[in-house]
């Protein structure tokens, strides 16, 4: 992908975000676009960096460790978000590399992250992931478990930025986004990580503060 091509894709997605944001009467700068670069190599990512994108997301700690230190060199201000399931034994690595973690979904992980943050003296923003469609294979805590988990995260001094969800693949996402937004409001949380390539404008209309867009920016993954 050339820098021109990347810049055009980026501008078009940013335009869709802005349009949805204005429709919803939300202020400028209230939505962060996270470019999900999982599976893509440096050659695919660099044009987006050159086009001005600074916030990127990965779903695997090891893949991110292999790719990003070199990409960050020479470009200050890059922020990395982890959007994939995280094993507790990778908490140290995740805390060292990422600026935000969107997949906090269980007690054992909260404990591991709190310990890792204390040790590293570095505190990435945390989003609690909710299994909003109650799907067996999906990450995220059960809807009913959120209050207790949030309490644990706050007690452990994790910087809880908000909630995250991935709605069921083949269903209309709006009701799920609306439900997550209500849960966040009810708990005094301002961050809402929701919306992917196929549905990010809907998510923005319903209050997303962070949209996670891969395919629409990079093309199909191999
Ligand atoms: C891969 C991924 C995305 C991006 O999905 P696209 O459909 O390619 O935009 C967003 N969120 C999570 C959690 C992902 O794993």
PDB file of C-alpha atoms in Angstrom, residues 37-161:
ATOM      1  CA  UNK A  37      -2.549  -3.841  12.386  1.00  0.00           C
ATOM      2  CA  UNK A  38      -2.585  -7.489  13.474  1.00  0.00           C
ATOM      3  CA  UNK A  39      -1.077  -9.879  10.878  1.00  0.00           C
ATOM      4  CA  UNK A  40       0.226  -6.946   8.821  1.00  0.00           C
ATOM      5  CA  UNK A  41       3.958  -6.405   8.481  1.00  0.00           C
ATOM      6  CA  UNK A  42       6.029  -3.247   8.756  1.00  0.00           C
ATOM      7  CA  UNK A  43       5.753  -2.566   5.025  1.00  0.00           C
ATOM      8  CA  UNK A  44       1.960  -2.397   5.316  1.00  0.00           C
ATOM      9  CA  UNK A  45       2.011  -0.312   8.500  1.00  0.00           C
ATOM     10  CA  UNK A  46       4.614   2.300   7.566  1.00  0.00           C
ATOM     11  CA  UNK A  47       2.464   4.067   4.938  1.00  0.00           C
ATOM     12  CA  UNK A  48      -0.207   4.659   7.586  1.00  0.00           C
ATOM     13  CA  UNK A  49       2.364   6.091   9.973  1.00  0.00           C
ATOM     14  CA  UNK A  50       3.583   8.362   7.177  1.00  0.00           C
ATOM     15  CA  UNK A  51      -0.031   9.368   6.544  1.00  0.00           C
ATOM     16  CA  UNK A  52      -0.229  10.564  10.140  1.00  0.00           C
ATOM     17  CA  UNK A  53      -1.887   7.682  12.006  1.00  0.00           C
ATOM     18  CA  UNK A  54      -0.423   7.317  15.512  1.00  0.00           C
ATOM     19  CA  UNK A  55      -2.719   4.920  17.396  1.00  0.00           C
ATOM     20  CA  UNK A  56      -2.418   1.220  16.536  1.00  0.00           C
ATOM     21  CA  UNK A  57      -3.863  -1.993  17.908  1.00  0.00           C
ATOM     22  CA  UNK A  58      -2.594  -5.559  18.007  1.00  0.00           C
ATOM     23  CA  UNK A  59      -4.169  -8.735  19.347  1.00  0.00           C
ATOM     24  CA  UNK A  60      -1.054 -10.725  20.221  1.00  0.00           C
ATOM     25  CA  UNK A  61       1.688  -9.704  22.622  1.00  0.00           C
ATOM     26  CA  UNK A  62       4.430 -11.662  20.858  1.00  0.00           C
ATOM     27  CA  UNK A  63       3.563 -10.367  17.403  1.00  0.00           C
ATOM     28  CA  UNK A  64       3.517  -6.801  18.718  1.00  0.00           C
ATOM     29  CA  UNK A  65       6.874  -7.272  20.447  1.00  0.00           C
ATOM     30  CA  UNK A  66       8.392  -8.472  17.200  1.00  0.00           C
ATOM     31  CA  UNK A  67       7.014  -5.629  15.055  1.00  0.00           C
ATOM     32  CA  UNK A  68       6.644  -2.450  17.029  1.00  0.00           C
ATOM     33  CA  UNK A  69       9.927  -1.471  18.717  1.00  0.00           C
ATOM     34  CA  UNK A  70      11.486  -0.968  15.262  1.00  0.00           C
ATOM     35  CA  UNK A  71       8.403   0.853  13.930  1.00  0.00           C
ATOM     36  CA  UNK A  72       8.314   3.196  16.920  1.00  0.00           C
ATOM     37  CA  UNK A  73      11.938   4.139  16.463  1.00  0.00           C
ATOM     38  CA  UNK A  74      12.120   7.522  14.825  1.00  0.00           C
ATOM     39  CA  UNK A  75       8.397   8.246  15.214  1.00  0.00           C
ATOM     40  CA  UNK A  76       7.577   9.712  18.594  1.00  0.00           C
ATOM     41  CA  UNK A  77       4.021   9.626  19.851  1.00  0.00           C
ATOM     42  CA  UNK A  78       2.890   6.203  18.681  1.00  0.00           C
ATOM     43  CA  UNK A  79       0.378   4.600  21.055  1.00  0.00           C
ATOM     44  CA  UNK A  80      -0.176   0.842  21.089  1.00  0.00           C
ATOM     45  CA  UNK A  81      -3.406  -0.785  22.227  1.00  0.00           C
ATOM     46  CA  UNK A  82      -3.853  -4.484  22.983  1.00  0.00           C
ATOM     47  CA  UNK A  83      -7.259  -5.683  21.775  1.00  0.00           C
ATOM     48  CA  UNK A  84      -6.845  -9.469  22.013  1.00  0.00           C
ATOM     49  CA  UNK A  85      -7.234 -11.930  24.843  1.00  0.00           C
ATOM     50  CA  UNK A  86      -4.375 -11.726  27.318  1.00  0.00           C
ATOM     51  CA  UNK A  87      -2.929 -14.599  29.333  1.00  0.00           C
ATOM     52  CA  UNK A  88      -1.912 -13.704  32.869  1.00  0.00           C
ATOM     53  CA  UNK A  89       1.628 -14.951  32.302  1.00  0.00           C
ATOM     54  CA  UNK A  90       2.040 -12.297  29.579  1.00  0.00           C
ATOM     55  CA  UNK A  91       0.948  -9.427  31.850  1.00  0.00           C
ATOM     56  CA  UNK A  92       4.516  -8.127  32.362  1.00  0.00           C
ATOM     57  CA  UNK A  93       5.180  -8.042  28.625  1.00  0.00           C
ATOM     58  CA  UNK A  94       1.836  -6.410  27.900  1.00  0.00           C
ATOM     59  CA  UNK A  95       2.341  -3.699  30.526  1.00  0.00           C
ATOM     60  CA  UNK A  96       5.830  -2.969  29.194  1.00  0.00           C
ATOM     61  CA  UNK A  97       4.703  -2.547  25.574  1.00  0.00           C
ATOM     62  CA  UNK A  98       1.111  -1.309  25.457  1.00  0.00           C
ATOM     63  CA  UNK A  99      -0.425   2.043  26.338  1.00  0.00           C
ATOM     64  CA  UNK A 100      -3.897   0.556  26.720  1.00  0.00           C
ATOM     65  CA  UNK A 101      -5.304  -2.929  27.285  1.00  0.00           C
ATOM     66  CA  UNK A 102      -8.857  -3.570  26.030  1.00  0.00           C
ATOM     67  CA  UNK A 103      -9.312  -7.179  27.142  1.00  0.00           C
ATOM     68  CA  UNK A 104      -9.386  -7.142  30.942  1.00  0.00           C
ATOM     69  CA  UNK A 105     -12.079  -9.699  31.711  1.00  0.00           C
ATOM     70  CA  UNK A 106     -11.326 -11.748  34.828  1.00  0.00           C
ATOM     71  CA  UNK A 107     -10.022 -11.606  38.397  1.00  0.00           C
ATOM     72  CA  UNK A 108      -6.798 -13.506  37.769  1.00  0.00           C
ATOM     73  CA  UNK A 109      -5.859 -11.090  35.000  1.00  0.00           C
ATOM     74  CA  UNK A 110      -6.633  -8.062  37.183  1.00  0.00           C
ATOM     75  CA  UNK A 111      -4.313  -9.450  39.855  1.00  0.00           C
ATOM     76  CA  UNK A 112      -1.557 -10.153  37.321  1.00  0.00           C
ATOM     77  CA  UNK A 113      -1.874  -6.716  35.702  1.00  0.00           C
ATOM     78  CA  UNK A 114      -1.863  -4.905  39.049  1.00  0.00           C
ATOM     79  CA  UNK A 115       1.316  -6.736  40.029  1.00  0.00           C
ATOM     80  CA  UNK A 116       2.934  -6.063  36.654  1.00  0.00           C
ATOM     81  CA  UNK A 117       2.050  -2.354  36.811  1.00  0.00           C
ATOM     82  CA  UNK A 118       3.471  -1.979  40.310  1.00  0.00           C
ATOM     83  CA  UNK A 119       6.659  -3.725  39.267  1.00  0.00           C
ATOM     84  CA  UNK A 120       7.107  -1.700  36.071  1.00  0.00           C
ATOM     85  CA  UNK A 121       5.792   1.565  37.539  1.00  0.00           C
ATOM     86  CA  UNK A 122       3.810   2.000  34.344  1.00  0.00           C
ATOM     87  CA  UNK A 123       0.020   2.036  34.182  1.00  0.00           C
ATOM     88  CA  UNK A 124      -1.628   1.446  30.787  1.00  0.00           C
ATOM     89  CA  UNK A 125      -5.314   2.390  30.535  1.00  0.00           C
ATOM     90  CA  UNK A 126      -7.578  -0.601  31.019  1.00  0.00           C
ATOM     91  CA  UNK A 127     -10.890  -1.389  29.363  1.00  0.00           C
ATOM     92  CA  UNK A 128     -13.018  -4.108  30.916  1.00  0.00           C
ATOM     93  CA  UNK A 129     -14.258  -6.392  28.155  1.00  0.00           C
ATOM     94  CA  UNK A 130     -17.882  -7.504  28.393  1.00  0.00           C
ATOM     95  CA  UNK A 131     -19.186 -10.604  26.594  1.00  0.00           C
ATOM     96  CA  UNK A 132     -22.139  -8.556  25.450  1.00  0.00           C
ATOM     97  CA  UNK A 133     -23.808 -11.261  23.321  1.00  0.00           C
ATOM     98  CA  UNK A 134     -23.251 -13.994  25.922  1.00  0.00           C
ATOM     99  CA  UNK A 135     -21.326 -16.126  23.412  1.00  0.00           C
ATOM    100  CA  UNK A 136     -19.547 -19.278  24.589  1.00  0.00           C
ATOM    101  CA  UNK A 137     -16.208 -18.838  22.772  1.00  0.00           C
ATOM    102  CA  UNK A 138     -15.860 -15.076  23.184  1.00  0.00           C
ATOM    103  CA  UNK A 139     -13.673 -13.232  25.647  1.00  0.00           C
ATOM    104  CA  UNK A 140     -15.184 -10.812  28.116  1.00  0.00           C
ATOM    105  CA  UNK A 141     -16.917 -11.107  31.448  1.00  0.00           C
ATOM    106  CA  UNK A 142     -20.594 -11.980  31.762  1.00  0.00           C
ATOM    107  CA  UNK A 143     -22.833  -8.917  31.901  1.00  0.00           C
ATOM    108  CA  UNK A 144     -23.872  -9.789  35.435  1.00  0.00           C
ATOM    109  CA  UNK A 145     -20.266 -10.087  36.593  1.00  0.00           C
ATOM    110  CA  UNK A 146     -19.243  -6.575  35.534  1.00  0.00           C
ATOM    111  CA  UNK A 147     -20.036  -4.732  38.798  1.00  0.00           C
ATOM    112  CA  UNK A 148     -17.899  -7.084  40.891  1.00  0.00           C
ATOM    113  CA  UNK A 149     -15.071  -7.120  38.356  1.00  0.00           C
ATOM    114  CA  UNK A 150     -15.063  -3.343  38.129  1.00  0.00           C
ATOM    115  CA  UNK A 151     -14.885  -3.135  41.908  1.00  0.00           C
ATOM    116  CA  UNK A 152     -11.905  -5.494  41.888  1.00  0.00           C
ATOM    117  CA  UNK A 153     -10.147  -3.487  39.191  1.00  0.00           C
ATOM    118  CA  UNK A 154     -10.660  -0.246  41.094  1.00  0.00           C
ATOM    119  CA  UNK A 155      -9.504  -1.797  44.353  1.00  0.00           C
ATOM    120  CA  UNK A 156      -6.386  -3.096  42.566  1.00  0.00           C
ATOM    121  CA  UNK A 157      -5.748   0.473  41.365  1.00  0.00           C
ATOM    122  CA  UNK A 158      -5.950  -0.355  37.661  1.00  0.00           C
ATOM    123  CA  UNK A 159      -6.625   2.793  35.632  1.00  0.00           C
ATOM    124  CA  UNK A 160     -10.052   1.765  34.323  1.00  0.00           C
ATOM    125  CA  UNK A 161     -10.791   3.850  31.228  1.00  0.00           C
TER     126      UNK A 161
END
